[in-house]
JSON list of C-alpha atoms in Angstrom, two decimals:
[
{"chain": "Q", "resi": 1, "resn": "UNK", "atom": "CA", "xyz": [-290.39, 43.56, 61.89]},
{"chain": "Q", "resi": 2, "resn": "UNK", "atom": "CA", "xyz": [-287.73, 45.92, 60.80]},
{"chain": "Q", "resi": 3, "resn": "UNK", "atom": "CA", "xyz": [-285.62, 44.36, 57.29]},
{"chain": "Q", "resi": 4, "resn": "UNK", "atom": "CA", "xyz": [-282.30, 44.53, 58.43]},
{"chain": "Q", "resi": 5, "resn": "UNK", "atom": "CA", "xyz": [-283.63, 42.90, 61.89]},
{"chain": "Q", "resi": 6, "resn": "UNK", "atom": "CA", "xyz": [-285.57, 39.95, 59.68]},
{"chain": "Q", "resi": 7, "resn": "UNK", "atom": "CA", "xyz": [-282.34, 39.69, 57.79]},
{"chain": "Q", "resi": 8, "resn": "UNK", "atom": "CA", "xyz": [-280.42, 38.81, 60.70]},
{"chain": "Q", "resi": 9, "resn": "UNK", "atom": "CA", "xyz": [-282.81, 36.25, 62.42]},
{"chain": "Q", "resi": 10, "resn": "UNK", "atom": "CA", "xyz": [-285.27, 35.89, 60.25]},
{"chain": "Q", "resi": 11, "resn": "UNK", "atom": "CA", "xyz": [-282.83, 35.65, 56.47]},
{"chain": "Q", "resi": 12, "resn": "UNK", "atom": "CA", "xyz": [-284.67, 34.14, 53.52]},
{"chain": "Q", "resi": 13, "resn": "UNK", "atom": "CA", "xyz": [-281.31, 33.42, 51.67]},
{"chain": "Q", "resi": 14, "resn": "UNK", "atom": "CA", "xyz": [-277.52, 33.35, 53.85]},
{"chain": "Q", "resi": 15, "resn": "UNK", "atom": "CA", "xyz": [-274.13, 33.07, 52.02]},
{"chain": "Q", "resi": 16, "resn": "UNK", "atom": "CA", "xyz": [-271.07, 32.94, 53.33]},
{"chain": "Q", "resi": 17, "resn": "UNK", "atom": "CA", "xyz": [-267.80, 33.88, 52.15]},
{"chain": "Q", "resi": 18, "resn": "UNK", "atom": "CA", "xyz": [-265.02, 31.68, 53.60]},
{"chain": "Q", "resi": 19, "resn": "UNK", "atom": "CA", "xyz": [-265.60, 27.98, 52.75]},
{"chain": "Q", "resi": 20, "resn": "UNK", "atom": "CA", "xyz": [-262.70, 25.11, 52.14]},
{"chain": "Q", "resi": 21, "resn": "UNK", "atom": "CA", "xyz": [-262.92, 21.91, 51.17]},
{"chain": "Q", "resi": 22, "resn": "UNK", "atom": "CA", "xyz": [-261.31, 21.43, 54.59]},
{"chain": "Q", "resi": 23, "resn": "UNK", "atom": "CA", "xyz": [-264.14, 20.59, 56.65]},
{"chain": "Q", "resi": 24, "resn": "UNK", "atom": "CA", "xyz": [-262.58, 21.36, 59.87]},
{"chain": "Q", "resi": 25, "resn": "UNK", "atom": "CA", "xyz": [-262.01, 25.47, 58.98]},
{"chain": "Q", "resi": 26, "resn": "UNK", "atom": "CA", "xyz": [-264.69, 27.87, 60.92]},
{"chain": "Q", "resi": 27, "resn": "UNK", "atom": "CA", "xyz": [-266.31, 28.85, 57.50]},
{"chain": "Q", "resi": 28, "resn": "UNK", "atom": "CA", "xyz": [-267.11, 24.83, 56.25]},
{"chain": "Q", "resi": 29, "resn": "UNK", "atom": "CA", "xyz": [-268.26, 24.38, 59.63]},
{"chain": "Q", "resi": 30, "resn": "UNK", "atom": "CA", "xyz": [-270.26, 27.60, 59.42]},
{"chain": "Q", "resi": 31, "resn": "UNK", "atom": "CA", "xyz": [-272.00, 26.56, 56.54]},
{"chain": "Q", "resi": 32, "resn": "UNK", "atom": "CA", "xyz": [-272.67, 22.90, 57.56]},
{"chain": "Q", "resi": 33, "resn": "UNK", "atom": "CA", "xyz": [-274.39, 24.32, 60.63]},
{"chain": "Q", "resi": 34, "resn": "UNK", "atom": "CA", "xyz": [-277.43, 25.87, 58.18]},
{"chain": "Q", "resi": 35, "resn": "UNK", "atom": "CA", "xyz": [-277.76, 22.96, 56.72]},
{"chain": "Q", "resi": 36, "resn": "UNK", "atom": "CA", "xyz": [-277.82, 20.58, 58.95]},
{"chain": "Q", "resi": 37, "resn": "UNK", "atom": "CA", "xyz": [-279.20, 22.06, 61.87]},
{"chain": "Q", "resi": 38, "resn": "UNK", "atom": "CA", "xyz": [-282.26, 22.23, 59.33]},
{"chain": "Q", "resi": 39, "resn": "UNK", "atom": "CA", "xyz": [-282.52, 26.17, 58.15]},
{"chain": "Q", "resi": 40, "resn": "UNK", "atom": "CA", "xyz": [-285.00, 26.59, 55.27]},
{"chain": "Q", "resi": 41, "resn": "UNK", "atom": "CA", "xyz": [-283.12, 29.16, 53.63]},
{"chain": "Q", "resi": 42, "resn": "UNK", "atom": "CA", "xyz": [-281.77, 29.34, 50.63]},
{"chain": "Q", "resi": 43, "resn": "UNK", "atom": "CA", "xyz": [-277.19, 29.10, 51.11]},
{"chain": "Q", "resi": 44, "resn": "UNK", "atom": "CA", "xyz": [-274.46, 30.16, 49.30]},
{"chain": "Q", "resi": 45, "resn": "UNK", "atom": "CA", "xyz": [-271.01, 29.25, 49.36]},
{"chain": "Q", "resi": 46, "resn": "UNK", "atom": "CA", "xyz": [-268.56, 31.86, 48.58]},
{"chain": "Q", "resi": 47, "resn": "UNK", "atom": "CA", "xyz": [-264.70, 31.70, 47.57]},
{"chain": "Q", "resi": 48, "resn": "UNK", "atom": "CA", "xyz": [-263.12, 32.73, 44.46]},
{"chain": "Q", "resi": 49, "resn": "UNK", "atom": "CA", "xyz": [-260.83, 29.56, 44.51]},
{"chain": "Q", "resi": 50, "resn": "UNK", "atom": "CA", "xyz": [-264.15, 27.77, 43.75]},
{"chain": "Q", "resi": 51, "resn": "UNK", "atom": "CA", "xyz": [-266.81, 26.72, 41.12]},
{"chain": "Q", "resi": 52, "resn": "UNK", "atom": "CA", "xyz": [-268.65, 23.92, 43.01]},
{"chain": "Q", "resi": 53, "resn": "UNK", "atom": "CA", "xyz": [-268.69, 23.21, 46.63]},
{"chain": "Q", "resi": 54, "resn": "UNK", "atom": "CA", "xyz": [-270.08, 20.18, 47.46]},
{"chain": "Q", "resi": 55, "resn": "UNK", "atom": "CA", "xyz": [-272.76, 19.57, 44.83]},
{"chain": "Q", "resi": 56, "resn": "UNK", "atom": "CA", "xyz": [-273.04, 23.22, 44.43]},
{"chain": "Q", "resi": 57, "resn": "UNK", "atom": "CA", "xyz": [-272.51, 26.01, 42.41]},
{"chain": "Q", "resi": 58, "resn": "UNK", "atom": "CA", "xyz": [-269.87, 28.16, 44.66]},
{"chain": "Q", "resi": 59, "resn": "UNK", "atom": "CA", "xyz": [-269.27, 32.31, 44.21]},
{"chain": "Q", "resi": 60, "resn": "UNK", "atom": "CA", "xyz": [-266.48, 33.73, 44.12]},
{"chain": "Q", "resi": 61, "resn": "UNK", "atom": "CA", "xyz": [-268.25, 37.24, 45.75]},
{"chain": "Q", "resi": 62, "resn": "UNK", "atom": "CA", "xyz": [-271.26, 37.88, 47.29]},
{"chain": "Q", "resi": 63, "resn": "UNK", "atom": "CA", "xyz": [-272.42, 39.68, 44.36]},
{"chain": "Q", "resi": 64, "resn": "UNK", "atom": "CA", "xyz": [-271.79, 37.09, 42.03]},
{"chain": "Q", "resi": 65, "resn": "UNK", "atom": "CA", "xyz": [-274.91, 35.52, 43.26]},
{"chain": "Q", "resi": 66, "resn": "UNK", "atom": "CA", "xyz": [-277.15, 36.36, 41.47]},
{"chain": "Q", "resi": 67, "resn": "UNK", "atom": "CA", "xyz": [-280.10, 35.94, 43.57]},
{"chain": "Q", "resi": 68, "resn": "UNK", "atom": "CA", "xyz": [-280.71, 38.50, 46.45]},
{"chain": "Q", "resi": 69, "resn": "UNK", "atom": "CA", "xyz": [-278.14, 38.02, 50.03]},
{"chain": "Q", "resi": 70, "resn": "UNK", "atom": "CA", "xyz": [-279.96, 38.85, 53.73]},
{"chain": "Q", "resi": 71, "resn": "UNK", "atom": "CA", "xyz": [-277.53, 38.09, 55.44]},
{"chain": "Q", "resi": 72, "resn": "UNK", "atom": "CA", "xyz": [-273.98, 37.11, 54.71]},
{"chain": "Q", "resi": 73, "resn": "UNK", "atom": "CA", "xyz": [-271.36, 35.63, 57.17]},
{"chain": "Q", "resi": 74, "resn": "UNK", "atom": "CA", "xyz": [-267.99, 36.66, 56.17]},
{"chain": "Q", "resi": 75, "resn": "UNK", "atom": "CA", "xyz": [-265.26, 34.11, 57.95]},
{"chain": "Q", "resi": 76, "resn": "UNK", "atom": "CA", "xyz": [-261.99, 35.28, 56.31]},
{"chain": "Q", "resi": 77, "resn": "UNK", "atom": "CA", "xyz": [-258.70, 36.63, 57.47]},
{"chain": "Q", "resi": 78, "resn": "UNK", "atom": "CA", "xyz": [-259.57, 40.32, 58.51]},
{"chain": "Q", "resi": 79, "resn": "UNK", "atom": "CA", "xyz": [-257.74, 42.26, 56.17]},
{"chain": "Q", "resi": 80, "resn": "UNK", "atom": "CA", "xyz": [-259.53, 40.86, 52.99]},
{"chain": "Q", "resi": 81, "resn": "UNK", "atom": "CA", "xyz": [-263.19, 41.61, 55.51]},
{"chain": "Q", "resi": 82, "resn": "UNK", "atom": "CA", "xyz": [-262.73, 45.57, 54.13]},
{"chain": "Q", "resi": 83, "resn": "UNK", "atom": "CA", "xyz": [-263.04, 44.16, 50.62]},
{"chain": "Q", "resi": 84, "resn": "UNK", "atom": "CA", "xyz": [-266.54, 42.05, 50.94]},
{"chain": "Q", "resi": 85, "resn": "UNK", "atom": "CA", "xyz": [-268.18, 45.08, 53.41]},
{"chain": "Q", "resi": 86, "resn": "UNK", "atom": "CA", "xyz": [-268.19, 46.51, 50.00]},
{"chain": "Q", "resi": 87, "resn": "UNK", "atom": "CA", "xyz": [-269.11, 43.72, 48.18]},
{"chain": "Q", "resi": 88, "resn": "UNK", "atom": "CA", "xyz": [-272.01, 42.88, 50.21]},
{"chain": "Q", "resi": 89, "resn": "UNK", "atom": "CA", "xyz": [-273.16, 47.16, 49.90]},
{"chain": "Q", "resi": 90, "resn": "UNK", "atom": "CA", "xyz": [-272.87, 46.70, 45.87]},
{"chain": "Q", "resi": 91, "resn": "UNK", "atom": "CA", "xyz": [-275.32, 44.08, 46.11]},
{"chain": "Q", "resi": 92, "resn": "UNK", "atom": "CA", "xyz": [-277.60, 45.41, 48.46]},
{"chain": "Q", "resi": 93, "resn": "UNK", "atom": "CA", "xyz": [-277.27, 43.24, 51.57]},
{"chain": "Q", "resi": 94, "resn": "UNK", "atom": "CA", "xyz": [-279.08, 44.04, 54.60]},
{"chain": "Q", "resi": 95, "resn": "UNK", "atom": "CA", "xyz": [-277.07, 42.15, 57.88]},
{"chain": "Q", "resi": 96, "resn": "UNK", "atom": "CA", "xyz": [-273.51, 41.13, 57.44]},
{"chain": "Q", "resi": 97, "resn": "UNK", "atom": "CA", "xyz": [-272.30, 38.92, 60.82]},
{"chain": "Q", "resi": 98, "resn": "UNK", "atom": "CA", "xyz": [-268.48, 39.22, 60.83]},
{"chain": "Q", "resi": 99, "resn": "UNK", "atom": "CA", "xyz": [-266.71, 36.26, 62.39]},
{"chain": "Q", "resi": 100, "resn": "UNK", "atom": "CA", "xyz": [-262.89, 36.99, 61.71]},
{"chain": "Q", "resi": 101, "resn": "UNK", "atom": "CA", "xyz": [-260.91, 38.55, 65.25]},
{"chain": "Q", "resi": 102, "resn": "UNK", "atom": "CA", "xyz": [-258.34, 41.05, 64.00]},
{"chain": "Q", "resi": 103, "resn": "UNK", "atom": "CA", "xyz": [-259.80, 43.84, 64.32]},
{"chain": "Q", "resi": 104, "resn": "UNK", "atom": "CA", "xyz": [-259.73, 46.92, 67.43]},
{"chain": "Q", "resi": 105, "resn": "UNK", "atom": "CA", "xyz": [-258.76, 44.14, 69.76]},
{"chain": "Q", "resi": 106, "resn": "UNK", "atom": "CA", "xyz": [-255.19, 44.15, 68.43]},
{"chain": "Q", "resi": 107, "resn": "UNK", "atom": "CA", "xyz": [-254.05, 47.89, 67.78]},
{"chain": "Q", "resi": 108, "resn": "UNK", "atom": "CA", "xyz": [-254.71, 51.25, 66.32]},
{"chain": "Q", "resi": 109, "resn": "UNK", "atom": "CA", "xyz": [-254.53, 49.47, 63.07]},
{"chain": "Q", "resi": 110, "resn": "UNK", "atom": "CA", "xyz": [-257.29, 47.12, 64.05]},
{"chain": "Q", "resi": 111, "resn": "UNK", "atom": "CA", "xyz": [-259.48, 50.11, 64.63]},
{"chain": "Q", "resi": 112, "resn": "UNK", "atom": "CA", "xyz": [-259.22, 51.75, 61.87]},
{"chain": "Q", "resi": 113, "resn": "UNK", "atom": "CA", "xyz": [-260.60, 48.82, 59.75]},
{"chain": "Q", "resi": 114, "resn": "UNK", "atom": "CA", "xyz": [-263.09, 48.49, 61.65]},
{"chain": "Q", "resi": 115, "resn": "UNK", "atom": "CA", "xyz": [-264.73, 52.06, 61.59]},
{"chain": "Q", "resi": 116, "resn": "UNK", "atom": "CA", "xyz": [-264.18, 51.99, 57.65]},
{"chain": "Q", "resi": 117, "resn": "UNK", "atom": "CA", "xyz": [-266.24, 48.85, 58.04]},
{"chain": "Q", "resi": 118, "resn": "UNK", "atom": "CA", "xyz": [-268.88, 51.11, 59.78]},
{"chain": "Q", "resi": 119, "resn": "UNK", "atom": "CA", "xyz": [-269.39, 53.49, 57.30]},
{"chain": "Q", "resi": 120, "resn": "UNK", "atom": "CA", "xyz": [-269.88, 51.55, 55.11]},
{"chain": "Q", "resi": 121, "resn": "UNK", "atom": "CA", "xyz": [-272.87, 50.01, 56.60]},
{"chain": "Q", "resi": 122, "resn": "UNK", "atom": "CA", "xyz": [-273.84, 53.22, 57.94]},
{"chain": "Q", "resi": 123, "resn": "UNK", "atom": "CA", "xyz": [-273.94, 54.57, 54.45]},
{"chain": "Q", "resi": 124, "resn": "UNK", "atom": "CA", "xyz": [-275.89, 51.68, 52.43]},
{"chain": "Q", "resi": 125, "resn": "UNK", "atom": "CA", "xyz": [-278.34, 50.68, 55.78]},
{"chain": "Q", "resi": 126, "resn": "UNK", "atom": "CA", "xyz": [-276.43, 47.09, 56.56]},
{"chain": "Q", "resi": 127, "resn": "UNK", "atom": "CA", "xyz": [-277.11, 45.37, 60.11]},
{"chain": "Q", "resi": 128, "resn": "UNK", "atom": "CA", "xyz": [-273.07, 44.46, 60.95]},
{"chain": "Q", "resi": 129, "resn": "UNK", "atom": "CA", "xyz": [-272.59, 42.18, 64.16]},
{"chain": "Q", "resi": 130, "resn": "UNK", "atom": "CA", "xyz": [-268.84, 41.70, 64.49]},
{"chain": "Q", "resi": 131, "resn": "UNK", "atom": "CA", "xyz": [-266.35, 41.86, 64.81]},
{"chain": "Q", "resi": 132, "resn": "UNK", "atom": "CA", "xyz": [-265.27, 37.72, 66.23]},
{"chain": "Q", "resi": 133, "resn": "UNK", "atom": "CA", "xyz": [-268.44, 36.93, 67.04]},
{"chain": "Q", "resi": 134, "resn": "UNK", "atom": "CA", "xyz": [-269.77, 33.29, 67.24]},
{"chain": "Q", "resi": 135, "resn": "UNK", "atom": "CA", "xyz": [-272.69, 34.23, 64.88]},
{"chain": "Q", "resi": 136, "resn": "UNK", "atom": "CA", "xyz": [-276.74, 33.49, 65.04]},
{"chain": "Q", "resi": 137, "resn": "UNK", "atom": "CA", "xyz": [-278.39, 30.86, 66.22]},
{"chain": "Q", "resi": 138, "resn": "UNK", "atom": "CA", "xyz": [-282.38, 31.05, 66.36]},
{"chain": "Q", "resi": 139, "resn": "UNK", "atom": "CA", "xyz": [-284.63, 28.06, 66.74]},
{"chain": "Q", "resi": 140, "resn": "UNK", "atom": "CA", "xyz": [-287.52, 29.07, 65.49]},
{"chain": "Q", "resi": 141, "resn": "UNK", "atom": "CA", "xyz": [-286.81, 28.96, 61.92]},
{"chain": "Q", "resi": 142, "resn": "UNK", "atom": "CA", "xyz": [-283.85, 26.17, 62.64]},
{"chain": "Q", "resi": 143, "resn": "UNK", "atom": "CA", "xyz": [-281.22, 29.05, 61.85]},
{"chain": "Q", "resi": 144, "resn": "UNK", "atom": "CA", "xyz": [-277.50, 27.74, 63.38]},
{"chain": "Q", "resi": 145, "resn": "UNK", "atom": "CA", "xyz": [-275.78, 30.60, 61.18]},
{"chain": "Q", "resi": 146, "resn": "UNK", "atom": "CA", "xyz": [-272.59, 29.86, 63.74]},
{"chain": "Q", "resi": 147, "resn": "UNK", "atom": "CA", "xyz": [-269.45, 28.07, 64.46]},
{"chain": "Q", "resi": 148, "resn": "UNK", "atom": "CA", "xyz": [-271.71, 25.91, 67.19]},
{"chain": "Q", "resi": 149, "resn": "UNK", "atom": "CA", "xyz": [-272.16, 22.48, 67.15]},
{"chain": "Q", "resi": 150, "resn": "UNK", "atom": "CA", "xyz": [-274.32, 22.51, 69.16]},
{"chain": "Q", "resi": 151, "resn": "UNK", "atom": "CA", "xyz": [-278.10, 24.34, 68.84]},
{"chain": "Q", "resi": 152, "resn": "UNK", "atom": "CA", "xyz": [-280.70, 24.58, 71.78]},
{"chain": "Q", "resi": 153, "resn": "UNK", "atom": "CA", "xyz": [-283.61, 23.53, 71.53]},
{"chain": "Q", "resi": 154, "resn": "UNK", "atom": "CA", "xyz": [-286.44, 25.95, 70.39]},
{"chain": "Q", "resi": 155, "resn": "UNK", "atom": "CA", "xyz": [-287.97, 27.71, 73.64]},
{"chain": "Q", "resi": 156, "resn": "UNK", "atom": "CA", "xyz": [-289.61, 30.98, 75.05]},
{"chain": "Q", "resi": 157, "resn": "UNK", "atom": "CA", "xyz": [-287.09, 33.24, 75.76]},
{"chain": "Q", "resi": 158, "resn": "UNK", "atom": "CA", "xyz": [-284.21, 35.32, 73.78]},
{"chain": "Q", "resi": 159, "resn": "UNK", "atom": "CA", "xyz": [-280.13, 34.98, 74.87]},
{"chain": "Q", "resi": 160, "resn": "UNK", "atom": "CA", "xyz": [-277.75, 37.37, 74.01]},
{"chain": "Q", "resi": 161, "resn": "UNK", "atom": "CA", "xyz": [-273.96, 38.01, 75.32]},
{"chain": "Q", "resi": 162, "resn": "UNK", "atom": "CA", "xyz": [-270.97, 39.78, 74.11]},
{"chain": "Q", "resi": 163, "resn": "UNK", "atom": "CA", "xyz": [-268.91, 37.24, 75.60]},
{"chain": "Q", "resi": 164, "resn": "UNK", "atom": "CA", "xyz": [-268.68, 34.37, 72.84]},
{"chain": "Q", "resi": 165, "resn": "UNK", "atom": "CA", "xyz": [-266.85, 31.90, 76.33]},
{"chain": "Q", "resi": 166, "resn": "UNK", "atom": "CA", "xyz": [-270.12, 32.39, 77.94]},
{"chain": "Q", "resi": 167, "resn": "UNK", "atom": "CA", "xyz": [-272.32, 31.63, 75.03]},
{"chain": "Q", "resi": 168, "resn": "UNK", "atom": "CA", "xyz": [-270.67, 28.64, 74.71]},
{"chain": "Q", "resi": 169, "resn": "UNK", "atom": "CA", "xyz": [-270.46, 27.92, 78.36]},
{"chain": "Q", "resi": 170, "resn": "UNK", "atom": "CA", "xyz": [-275.21, 28.64, 78.55]},
{"chain": "Q", "resi": 171, "resn": "UNK", "atom": "CA", "xyz": [-274.59, 25.74, 75.60]},
{"chain": "Q", "resi": 172, "resn": "UNK", "atom": "CA", "xyz": [-272.68, 22.70, 77.12]},
{"chain": "Q", "resi": 173, "resn": "UNK", "atom": "CA", "xyz": [-275.52, 23.83, 79.79]}
]
C-alpha cells in the first residue's frame, strides 16, 4: 500500500490541531473520538495555548512533536491553516485532513488560500483531504479520525462521499 494512502487509512500517529479545554469544540471532539473509539496509534494534541491536555503533553506546533506524525487533522479557523500546512511539510507529514471551513466556498480569497495549500502539498508529496470535511473513519483499525460521534461497525464495504450531510445520514441509518 502506498505510504500516503496508508497515512490516510492506517496511520500509526495522528496529531489534532485545534484541541481546546472546551470539550464541545470540534477539535476536542475529534481528539476524544480517536481515544474513545479504540484507535491504537499515538494521538498528539496540538495547541500553542496549552502545555498539558488532559494529562498528556500538548504541543504548540506539529513540528514540535518529537516523533513522526503520519496524519494531521486541522480543526482551526481557515486563516491559520496555511501556516499549519507549511509546518506539516517541514515535519514530513504525508496526510492532512483539513476539517476547517472558509476556503473556496467563501469566494476568491478562499480559493487563493486553497491553491497555496495545494502547491505546498504537491511540492512536499502530501495528501490533502478537505477543506470542510467530516474526516475519515476506518473500522478495520478502530480509527474515528472525524468529528462524527457515531461509528459504524466493522464490515466489508467502503463508503466515500463528497457530501457531509449524506455521510451523516448513512451513519445515522
